[in-house]
GROMACS .gro file of C-alpha atoms in nm:
model
  440
    1MET     CA    1  -2.083   2.429   0.856
    2SER     CA    2  -2.334   2.232   0.640
    3ASP     CA    3  -2.483   1.886   0.607
    4SER     CA    4  -2.188   1.789   0.387
    5VAL     CA    5  -1.894   1.947   0.575
    6VAL     CA    6  -1.818   1.912   0.949
    7LEU     CA    7  -1.513   2.044   1.134
    8LEU     CA    8  -1.322   1.785   1.341
    9SER     CA    9  -1.366   2.015   1.639
   10ALA     CA   10  -1.747   2.007   1.607
   11PRO     CA   11  -1.950   1.770   1.832
   12GLN     CA   12  -2.108   1.589   1.533
   13ALA     CA   13  -1.761   1.492   1.408
   14ALA     CA   14  -1.756   1.227   1.682
   15ASP     CA   15  -2.061   1.055   1.527
   16PRO     CA   16  -1.945   0.753   1.322
   17ALA     CA   17  -2.279   0.739   1.138
   18CYS     CA   18  -2.208   1.089   1.006
   19VAL     CA   19  -1.835   1.082   0.929
   20GLY     CA   20  -1.729   0.717   0.961
   21PRO     CA   21  -1.544   0.552   1.252
   22LYS     CA   22  -1.196   0.663   1.136
   23ALA     CA   23  -1.282   1.033   1.145
   24ALA     CA   24  -1.509   0.995   1.450
   25ASN     CA   25  -1.238   0.820   1.653
   26LEU     CA   26  -0.989   1.091   1.561
   27ALA     CA   27  -1.236   1.367   1.648
   28ALA     CA   28  -1.302   1.205   1.986
   29LEU     CA   29  -0.928   1.205   2.059
   30GLY     CA   30  -0.907   1.573   1.973
   31HIS     CA   31  -1.213   1.655   2.186
   32ALA     CA   32  -1.038   1.483   2.479
   33GLY     CA   33  -0.729   1.702   2.439
   34LEU     CA   34  -0.501   1.453   2.263
   35PRO     CA   35  -0.285   1.594   1.982
   36ILE     CA   36  -0.436   1.551   1.634
   37PRO     CA   37  -0.398   1.757   1.315
   38ASP     CA   38  -0.656   2.020   1.221
   39GLY     CA   39  -0.918   1.913   0.970
   40PHE     CA   40  -1.275   1.861   0.857
   41CYS     CA   41  -1.493   1.579   0.729
   42LEU     CA   42  -1.689   1.541   0.409
   43THR     CA   43  -1.986   1.352   0.545
   44ALA     CA   44  -2.170   1.036   0.446
   45HIS     CA   45  -2.457   1.268   0.350
   46ALA     CA   46  -2.233   1.425   0.082
   47TYR     CA   47  -2.149   1.085  -0.066
   48ARG     CA   48  -2.514   0.983  -0.076
   49ALA     CA   49  -2.604   1.317  -0.234
   50GLN     CA   50  -2.344   1.254  -0.505
   51ILE     CA   51  -2.485   0.905  -0.570
   52ALA     CA   52  -2.833   1.054  -0.603
   53ALA     CA   53  -2.716   1.340  -0.827
   54LEU     CA   54  -2.556   1.089  -1.064
   55GLY     CA   55  -2.856   0.853  -1.058
   56LEU     CA   56  -2.643   0.560  -0.937
   57GLU     CA   57  -2.878   0.402  -0.682
   58ALA     CA   58  -2.981   0.114  -0.912
   59SER     CA   59  -2.621   0.038  -1.013
   60ALA     CA   60  -2.518   0.036  -0.647
   61ARG     CA   61  -2.782  -0.225  -0.564
   62GLY     CA   62  -2.692  -0.426  -0.873
   63VAL     CA   63  -2.331  -0.494  -0.777
   64PHE     CA   64  -2.418  -0.757  -0.515
   65GLY     CA   65  -2.782  -0.795  -0.618
   66ALA     CA   66  -2.736  -0.909  -0.978
   67HIS     CA   67  -2.768  -1.283  -1.043
   68ASP     CA   68  -2.539  -1.266  -1.345
   69GLY     CA   69  -2.169  -1.214  -1.275
   70SER     CA   70  -2.102  -1.009  -1.588
   71GLN     CA   71  -2.391  -0.779  -1.506
   72ALA     CA   72  -2.259  -0.730  -1.152
   73ARG     CA   73  -1.917  -0.637  -1.294
   74ARG     CA   74  -2.079  -0.384  -1.530
   75HIS     CA   75  -2.259  -0.225  -1.235
   76ALA     CA   76  -1.934  -0.203  -1.037
   77LEU     CA   77  -1.750  -0.050  -1.332
   78ASN     CA   78  -2.030   0.203  -1.380
   79MET     CA   79  -2.004   0.301  -1.012
   80LYS     CA   80  -1.626   0.348  -1.029
   81LEU     CA   81  -1.620   0.538  -1.357
   82SER     CA   82  -1.915   0.762  -1.273
   83LEU     CA   83  -1.784   0.858  -0.929
   84MET     CA   84  -1.436   0.915  -1.069
   85ASP     CA   85  -1.524   1.108  -1.385
   86LYS     CA   86  -1.848   1.296  -1.319
   87PRO     CA   87  -1.828   1.644  -1.160
   88VAL     CA   88  -1.928   1.726  -0.805
   89PRO     CA   89  -2.248   1.936  -0.816
   90PRO     CA   90  -2.227   2.298  -0.699
   91GLU     CA   91  -2.430   2.239  -0.381
   92LEU     CA   92  -2.154   2.000  -0.263
   93ARG     CA   93  -1.851   2.153  -0.435
   94GLU     CA   94  -1.889   2.509  -0.303
   95PRO     CA   95  -1.896   2.429   0.074
   96LEU     CA   96  -1.622   2.168   0.021
   97LEU     CA   97  -1.385   2.411  -0.150
   98ALA     CA   98  -1.465   2.681   0.106
   99ALA     CA   99  -1.376   2.440   0.388
  100ARG     CA  100  -1.052   2.346   0.210
  101GLN     CA  101  -0.951   2.711   0.174
  102ALA     CA  102  -1.032   2.783   0.538
  103LEU     CA  103  -0.818   2.485   0.642
  104LEU     CA  104  -0.522   2.611   0.438
  105ASP     CA  105  -0.570   2.962   0.576
  106ARG     CA  106  -0.548   2.822   0.930
  107ASN     CA  107  -0.235   2.625   0.838
  108PRO     CA  108  -0.018   2.853   0.621
  109GLY     CA  109   0.216   2.670   0.388
  110ALA     CA  110   0.045   2.333   0.434
  111LYS     CA  111  -0.104   2.119   0.160
  112ALA     CA  112  -0.420   1.915   0.187
  113VAL     CA  113  -0.458   1.543   0.254
  114VAL     CA  114  -0.773   1.347   0.162
  115ARG     CA  115  -0.831   1.016   0.342
  116SER     CA  116  -1.113   0.763   0.338
  117SER     CA  117  -1.347   0.728   0.635
  118ALA     CA  118  -1.607   0.477   0.519
  119LEU     CA  119  -1.891   0.393   0.757
  120VAL     CA  120  -1.771   0.028   0.761
  121GLU     CA  121  -1.403   0.116   0.816
  122ASP     CA  122  -1.201   0.090   1.140
  123ARG     CA  123  -1.460  -0.127   1.316
  124HIS     CA  124  -1.385  -0.438   1.518
  125GLY     CA  125  -1.347  -0.725   1.273
  126SER     CA  126  -1.352  -0.504   0.962
  127SER     CA  127  -1.068  -0.253   0.964
  128PHE     CA  128  -1.037  -0.235   0.581
  129ALA     CA  129  -0.669  -0.159   0.652
  130GLY     CA  130  -0.501  -0.050   0.328
  131GLN     CA  131  -0.808  -0.127   0.117
  132PHE     CA  132  -0.921   0.229   0.042
  133GLU     CA  133  -0.726   0.534  -0.076
  134SER     CA  134  -0.542   0.832   0.071
  135TYR     CA  135  -0.395   1.123  -0.124
  136LEU     CA  136  -0.127   1.351   0.015
  137GLU     CA  137   0.010   1.699  -0.054
  138LEU     CA  138  -0.257   1.804  -0.301
  139GLU     CA  139  -0.148   2.115  -0.488
  140ASP     CA  140  -0.467   2.291  -0.600
  141GLU     CA  141  -0.845   2.270  -0.621
  142THR     CA  142  -0.836   2.047  -0.929
  143GLU     CA  143  -0.612   1.785  -0.766
  144PHE     CA  144  -0.817   1.809  -0.450
  145LEU     CA  145  -1.149   1.739  -0.627
  146VAL     CA  146  -0.993   1.451  -0.821
  147ALA     CA  147  -0.875   1.299  -0.491
  148VAL     CA  148  -1.223   1.335  -0.341
  149ARG     CA  149  -1.383   1.158  -0.637
  150ALA     CA  150  -1.113   0.887  -0.637
  151CYS     CA  151  -1.171   0.816  -0.267
  152TRP     CA  152  -1.546   0.787  -0.329
  153ALA     CA  153  -1.481   0.553  -0.623
  154ALA     CA  154  -1.248   0.334  -0.414
  155LEU     CA  155  -1.553   0.198  -0.231
  156TRP     CA  156  -1.628   0.009  -0.553
  157SER     CA  157  -1.279  -0.121  -0.634
  158THR     CA  158  -1.237  -0.493  -0.695
  159ARG     CA  159  -1.029  -0.557  -0.384
  160VAL     CA  160  -1.278  -0.372  -0.162
  161LEU     CA  161  -1.571  -0.566  -0.309
  162ARG     CA  162  -1.386  -0.893  -0.241
  163TYR     CA  163  -1.316  -0.783   0.116
  164MET     CA  164  -1.682  -0.689   0.166
  165ALA     CA  165  -1.802  -1.022   0.030
  166THR     CA  166  -1.589  -1.209   0.287
  167HIS     CA  167  -1.733  -0.992   0.567
  168ASP     CA  168  -2.098  -1.019   0.455
  169LEU     CA  169  -2.118  -0.646   0.373
  170ASP     CA  170  -2.294  -0.478   0.080
  171PRO     CA  171  -2.142  -0.151  -0.051
  172ALA     CA  172  -2.491  -0.026  -0.136
  173ASP     CA  173  -2.575  -0.026   0.236
  174THR     CA  174  -2.287   0.199   0.339
  175ALA     CA  175  -2.126   0.530   0.243
  176MET     CA  176  -1.782   0.684   0.201
  177ALA     CA  177  -1.716   0.984   0.423
  178LEU     CA  178  -1.380   1.158   0.387
  179LEU     CA  179  -1.126   1.315   0.620
  180VAL     CA  180  -0.946   1.630   0.498
  181GLN     CA  181  -0.641   1.755   0.689
  182PRO     CA  182  -0.312   1.939   0.637
  183LEU     CA  183  -0.018   1.710   0.571
  184VAL     CA  184   0.199   1.661   0.879
  185ALA     CA  185   0.559   1.733   0.777
  186ALA     CA  186   0.675   1.422   0.958
  187ARG     CA  187   1.032   1.377   1.072
  188CYS     CA  188   0.932   1.021   1.155
  189ALA     CA  189   0.607   0.827   1.178
  190GLY     CA  190   0.464   0.482   1.236
  191GLY     CA  191   0.211   0.280   1.427
  192ALA     CA  192   0.157   0.136   1.773
  193LEU     CA  193  -0.038  -0.140   1.945
  194SER     CA  194  -0.171  -0.061   2.291
  195ARG     CA  195  -0.138  -0.427   2.394
  196THR     CA  196   0.074  -0.716   2.274
  197ALA     CA  197  -0.003  -1.075   2.368
  198GLU     CA  198   0.226  -1.022   2.668
  199GLY     CA  199   0.037  -0.708   2.774
  200ASP     CA  200   0.305  -0.459   2.666
  201ILE     CA  201   0.290  -0.157   2.433
  202LEU     CA  202   0.452  -0.194   2.090
  203ILE     CA  203   0.565   0.101   1.877
  204ASN     CA  204   0.693   0.088   1.518
  205ALA     CA  205   0.876   0.384   1.363
  206THR     CA  206   1.042   0.486   1.037
  207TRP     CA  207   1.180   0.807   0.888
  208GLY     CA  208   0.943   1.037   0.700
  209LEU     CA  209   0.579   0.945   0.651
  210GLY     CA  210   0.437   0.622   0.792
  211ALA     CA  211   0.325   0.481   0.456
  212ALA     CA  212   0.647   0.279   0.424
  213ILE     CA  213   0.542   0.084   0.735
  214ALA     CA  214   0.176   0.060   0.638
  215GLN     CA  215   0.266  -0.082   0.298
  216GLY     CA  216   0.525  -0.325   0.434
  217GLU     CA  217   0.821  -0.164   0.255
  218VAL     CA  218   1.060  -0.144   0.550
  219ALA     CA  219   1.150  -0.336   0.862
  220PRO     CA  220   1.078  -0.053   1.108
  221ASP     CA  221   1.226   0.027   1.446
  222ARG     CA  222   1.049  -0.161   1.726
  223TYR     CA  223   1.004  -0.036   2.083
  224ILE     CA  224   0.844  -0.247   2.357
  225LEU     CA  225   0.729  -0.067   2.672
  226SER     CA  226   0.560  -0.187   2.988
  227ARG     CA  227   0.220  -0.052   3.092
  228ASN     CA  228   0.389   0.178   3.344
  229GLY     CA  229   0.606   0.333   3.073
  230ASN     CA  230   0.940   0.155   3.112
  231LEU     CA  231   1.128   0.088   2.787
  232LYS     CA  232   1.191  -0.289   2.783
  233GLU     CA  233   1.329  -0.337   2.431
  234SER     CA  234   1.450  -0.119   2.144
  235VAL     CA  235   1.545  -0.270   1.807
  236THR     CA  236   1.660  -0.052   1.517
  237GLY     CA  237   1.513  -0.172   1.189
  238SER     CA  238   1.618  -0.161   0.825
  239LYS     CA  239   1.459   0.160   0.693
  240GLN     CA  240   1.611   0.196   0.347
  241ARG     CA  241   1.289   0.314   0.183
  242GLN     CA  242   1.134   0.641   0.295
  243HIS     CA  243   0.807   0.817   0.207
  244ALA     CA  244   0.903   1.183   0.221
  245PRO     CA  245   0.647   1.465   0.256
  246SER     CA  246   0.726   1.571  -0.102
  247CYS     CA  247   0.545   1.264  -0.239
  248ALA     CA  248   0.199   1.346  -0.371
  249HIS     CA  249   0.050   0.999  -0.317
  250VAL     CA  250   0.116   0.727  -0.062
  251GLY     CA  251   0.215   0.485  -0.338
  252ARG     CA  252   0.529   0.688  -0.424
  253SER     CA  253   0.848   0.657  -0.224
  254ARG     CA  254   1.222   0.703  -0.246
  255ILE     CA  255   1.528   0.530  -0.110
  256GLY     CA  256   1.606   0.663   0.234
  257ASP     CA  257   1.924   0.835   0.352
  258SER     CA  258   2.176   0.558   0.421
  259LEU     CA  259   2.317   0.763   0.709
  260LEU     CA  260   1.979   0.792   0.879
  261SER     CA  261   1.854   0.439   0.814
  262PRO     CA  262   2.050   0.267   1.097
  263THR     CA  263   1.971   0.549   1.341
  264PRO     CA  264   1.679   0.497   1.583
  265CYS     CA  265   1.387   0.725   1.504
  266LEU     CA  266   1.294   0.779   1.871
  267ASP     CA  267   1.498   0.823   2.184
  268GLU     CA  268   1.385   0.671   2.513
  269GLY     CA  269   1.201   0.983   2.627
  270GLN     CA  270   1.010   1.012   2.300
  271ALA     CA  271   0.913   0.643   2.310
  272ILE     CA  272   0.781   0.686   2.665
  273GLU     CA  273   0.588   1.001   2.567
  274LEU     CA  274   0.427   0.823   2.272
  275ALA     CA  275   0.344   0.517   2.484
  276ASP     CA  276   0.156   0.747   2.723
  277LEU     CA  277  -0.052   0.879   2.431
  278VAL     CA  278  -0.126   0.519   2.327
  279VAL     CA  279  -0.245   0.429   2.678
  280ARG     CA  280  -0.462   0.741   2.695
  281THR     CA  281  -0.615   0.651   2.357
  282GLU     CA  282  -0.696   0.300   2.480
  283GLU     CA  283  -0.856   0.440   2.795
  284LEU     CA  284  -1.066   0.683   2.595
  285MET     CA  285  -1.189   0.421   2.346
  286GLY     CA  286  -1.233   0.156   2.617
  287ILE     CA  287  -1.069  -0.123   2.413
  288PRO     CA  288  -0.719  -0.222   2.298
  289VAL     CA  289  -0.627  -0.005   2.000
  290GLU     CA  290  -0.396   0.020   1.704
  291ILE     CA  291  -0.288   0.373   1.620
  292GLU     CA  292  -0.101   0.560   1.349
  293TRP     CA  293   0.113   0.859   1.449
  294ALA     CA  294   0.356   1.115   1.312
  295MET     CA  295   0.611   1.346   1.475
  296ASP     CA  296   0.694   1.686   1.326
  297GLY     CA  297   0.885   1.982   1.467
  298THR     CA  298   0.611   2.051   1.723
  299GLY     CA  299   0.579   1.696   1.859
  300PHE     CA  300   0.355   1.394   1.817
  301LYS     CA  301   0.026   1.391   1.625
  302LEU     CA  302  -0.220   1.100   1.637
  303LEU     CA  303  -0.350   1.024   1.289
  304GLN     CA  304  -0.576   0.722   1.341
  305ALA     CA  305  -0.705   0.484   1.609
  306ARG     CA  306  -0.895   0.162   1.548
  307PRO     CA  307  -0.987  -0.149   1.747
  308LEU     CA  308  -0.704  -0.400   1.787
  309ASN     CA  309  -0.768  -0.767   1.717
  310LEU     CA  310  -0.554  -0.993   1.936
  311GLN     CA  311  -0.557  -1.363   2.016
  312ALA     CA  312  -0.356  -1.576   2.255
  313GLY     CA  313  -0.072  -1.774   2.102
  314ALA     CA  314  -0.059  -2.153   2.104
  315VAL     CA  315   0.230  -2.342   2.265
  316PRO     CA  316   0.445  -2.491   1.984
  317ASP     CA  317   0.527  -2.859   1.979
  318GLU     CA  318   0.857  -2.925   2.160
  319GLU     CA  319   0.986  -3.103   1.849
  320TRP     CA  320   0.995  -2.772   1.661
  321ARG     CA  321   1.248  -2.620   1.901
  322ARG     CA  322   1.524  -2.835   1.749
  323HIS     CA  323   1.491  -2.678   1.402
  324PRO     CA  324   1.638  -2.361   1.245
  325ARG     CA  325   1.468  -2.032   1.325
  326ILE     CA  326   1.437  -1.671   1.214
  327ASN     CA  327   1.313  -1.396   1.441
  328GLY     CA  328   1.096  -1.111   1.320
  329GLN     CA  329   0.812  -0.881   1.422
  330PRO     CA  330   0.492  -1.064   1.523
  331ALA     CA  331   0.150  -0.973   1.386
  332GLY     CA  332   0.009  -1.068   1.725
  333VAL     CA  333  -0.203  -1.377   1.669
  334GLY     CA  334  -0.183  -1.751   1.640
  335TRP     CA  335   0.057  -2.036   1.567
  336ALA     CA  336   0.028  -2.251   1.256
  337THR     CA  337   0.222  -2.482   1.027
  338GLY     CA  338   0.214  -2.540   0.654
  339ARG     CA  339   0.416  -2.598   0.340
  340ALA     CA  340   0.643  -2.305   0.252
  341CYS     CA  341   0.560  -2.136  -0.077
  342VAL     CA  342   0.845  -1.893  -0.145
  343VAL     CA  343   0.751  -1.621  -0.393
  344ASN     CA  344   0.951  -1.321  -0.511
  345CYS     CA  345   0.680  -1.127  -0.696
  346GLU     CA  346   0.302  -1.105  -0.709
  347CYS     CA  347   0.299  -1.291  -1.042
  348GLU     CA  348   0.393  -1.608  -0.847
  349LEU     CA  349   0.099  -1.592  -0.606
  350ILE     CA  350  -0.090  -1.839  -0.824
  351ARG     CA  351   0.147  -2.105  -0.684
  352VAL     CA  352   0.016  -2.057  -0.330
  353ALA     CA  353  -0.213  -2.349  -0.241
  354PRO     CA  354  -0.470  -2.361   0.041
  355GLY     CA  355  -0.294  -2.419   0.374
  356ASP     CA  356   0.047  -2.299   0.253
  357VAL     CA  357   0.266  -2.057   0.443
  358LEU     CA  358   0.347  -1.766   0.212
  359VAL     CA  359   0.714  -1.660   0.233
  360THR     CA  360   0.783  -1.336   0.049
  361LYS     CA  361   0.991  -1.020   0.050
  362MET     CA  362   0.736  -0.740   0.094
  363ALA     CA  363   0.401  -0.774   0.270
  364GLY     CA  364   0.187  -0.498   0.120
  365PRO     CA  365  -0.191  -0.461   0.159
  366ALA     CA  366  -0.242  -0.601  -0.193
  367LEU     CA  367  -0.164  -0.944  -0.045
  368GLY     CA  368  -0.487  -0.920   0.155
  369GLN     CA  369  -0.663  -1.115  -0.120
  370ILE     CA  370  -0.452  -1.424  -0.046
  371LEU     CA  371  -0.507  -1.431   0.331
  372PRO     CA  372  -0.825  -1.646   0.314
  373ARG     CA  373  -0.628  -1.941   0.177
  374VAL     CA  374  -0.296  -1.937   0.366
  375ALA     CA  375  -0.204  -2.084   0.703
  376GLY     CA  376   0.047  -1.807   0.774
  377VAL     CA  377   0.269  -1.538   0.622
  378VAL     CA  378   0.641  -1.466   0.658
  379ALA     CA  379   0.793  -1.155   0.499
  380GLU     CA  380   1.139  -0.998   0.499
  381LEU     CA  381   0.997  -0.645   0.530
  382GLY     CA  382   0.708  -0.497   0.725
  383GLY     CA  383   0.624  -0.453   1.090
  384SER     CA  384   0.361  -0.535   1.349
  385THR     CA  385   0.157  -0.225   1.262
  386SER     CA  386   0.149  -0.266   0.882
  387HIS     CA  387  -0.186  -0.280   0.703
  388LEU     CA  388  -0.138  -0.646   0.612
  389ALA     CA  389  -0.067  -0.731   0.977
  390SER     CA  390  -0.397  -0.565   1.071
  391LEU     CA  391  -0.583  -0.771   0.812
  392ALA     CA  392  -0.412  -1.090   0.935
  393ARG     CA  393  -0.512  -1.017   1.295
  394GLU     CA  394  -0.874  -0.986   1.182
  395ARG     CA  395  -0.860  -1.337   1.038
  396GLY     CA  396  -0.651  -1.490   1.316
  397ILE     CA  397  -0.371  -1.572   1.071
  398PRO     CA  398  -0.019  -1.585   1.223
  399MET     CA  399   0.228  -1.357   1.052
  400VAL     CA  400   0.592  -1.270   1.112
  401LEU     CA  401   0.731  -0.962   0.937
  402GLY     CA  402   1.082  -0.819   0.919
  403ALA     CA  403   1.223  -1.175   0.901
  404LEU     CA  404   1.546  -1.090   0.722
  405ASP     CA  405   1.662  -1.324   0.441
  406ALA     CA  406   1.353  -1.544   0.485
  407THR     CA  407   1.315  -1.606   0.110
  408HIS     CA  408   1.676  -1.725   0.092
  409ARG     CA  409   1.694  -1.925   0.415
  410ILE     CA  410   1.357  -2.102   0.414
  411PRO     CA  411   1.352  -2.374   0.144
  412ASP     CA  412   1.053  -2.378  -0.089
  413GLY     CA  413   0.837  -2.680  -0.003
  414SER     CA  414   0.973  -2.720   0.350
  415ILE     CA  415   0.734  -2.736   0.646
  416VAL     CA  416   0.718  -2.408   0.832
  417ALA     CA  417   0.588  -2.314   1.176
  418VAL     CA  418   0.484  -1.949   1.217
  419ASP     CA  419   0.444  -1.806   1.567
  420GLY     CA  420   0.252  -1.482   1.527
  421VAL     CA  421   0.280  -1.401   1.898
  422SER     CA  422   0.653  -1.440   1.963
  423GLY     CA  423   0.764  -1.352   1.609
  424VAL     CA  424   0.954  -1.677   1.551
  425VAL     CA  425   0.960  -1.883   1.230
  426ARG     CA  426   1.101  -2.237   1.219
  427TRP     CA  427   1.127  -2.486   0.932
  428LYS     CA  428   1.216  -2.846   0.855
  429GLN     CA  429   1.246  -3.049   0.539
  430ALA     CA  430   0.918  -3.195   0.415
  431GLU     CA  431   1.040  -3.552   0.424
  432LEU     CA  432   1.093  -3.526   0.799
  433THR     CA  433   0.727  -3.459   0.873
  434THR     CA  434   0.582  -3.807   0.817
  435ALA     CA  435   0.741  -3.961   1.125
  436VAL     CA  436   0.661  -3.654   1.334
  437GLU     CA  437   0.296  -3.648   1.227
  438GLY     CA  438   0.271  -4.017   1.316
  439ILE     CA  439   0.371  -3.937   1.674
  440GLN     CA  440   0.129  -3.642   1.714
   0.00000   0.00000   0.00000
């Protein structure tokens, strides 16, 4: 269509250097005949053209290049405010709005979704899960253009800059492409891992849109299937919070229908059908994958596929087997011990010391900033395919989510063992550890 707009069905949409790995992976799935929503990409070229039109090249280099911290912060603020507030020039705006209108014409009654697809996103070791922005159900051209500018500006947010610094990345060396699609009117949605530590397929599901899982707001349904498609385990989760398609942004949600919450989202046949799509995605990408999916009235749609980080679990010390336990959903990596720091809101995170095990209620992507200093994470809500679980897998940090009543049952200051492979958490009083450590 142009240098700035590329249809997902076009061959160049499978080029990650043009549209970012997120969009390129999705385009490749569609080219192979797997079910994905319609859509188009706003390319990395468009982002760079916007940077040039606003004269922001020097500020971009100054964010990580400045020797003075206050000057670096001023550069970052200038990038965010300029990208957010300054208009999109006509040479970019006109083909973008034309592509949006064509998309809506092909999908009558649908509303647009704008999602990030940065060139550094969805790569092995740097998924940026939950770090950027997505905007759903955009009503008109004005909202749509605001969402585009906000997604561009998110590349320069404080949490993204921190993430980049820990991965030796410079935002000035990359670009923010965008993925524009019609919103899938999801009956249910979730994520899936093509391989667990035991070699099985894991599926998470919740009612409505999948954001409630991604943001760690529910304990989703869990389905475990063998590689040949046999359903081995089905556990119905606690899905009291639901992101309905009427929400305009992924950060808004409502309390779910109490009659639907205890009902499994998928029957056995649907779980097997989805597992087959997961296997086909893994075969196409040639590596274990983590996917996001949605199911509307026409069936399943694949929304995202990225490399899956997995590690083998360690064998816990036999002494731990004698202590109380909670079961939950594993993040898929590691086994570690540490002092329990039980927190009930983000304002208490300052209490978490290096080497602690964070025990909390909700494990949202905002907790990504604390991962570098904890030994493990235990949360009452969330599932194996949440954004925070993805970030923990990158770092090899054991995490157990959906561990009901963990903040009430695990004493603050006790010594906790977190098994991120089996999804088991055990604890013992701190005073008991001295004799045990003397034996080890």
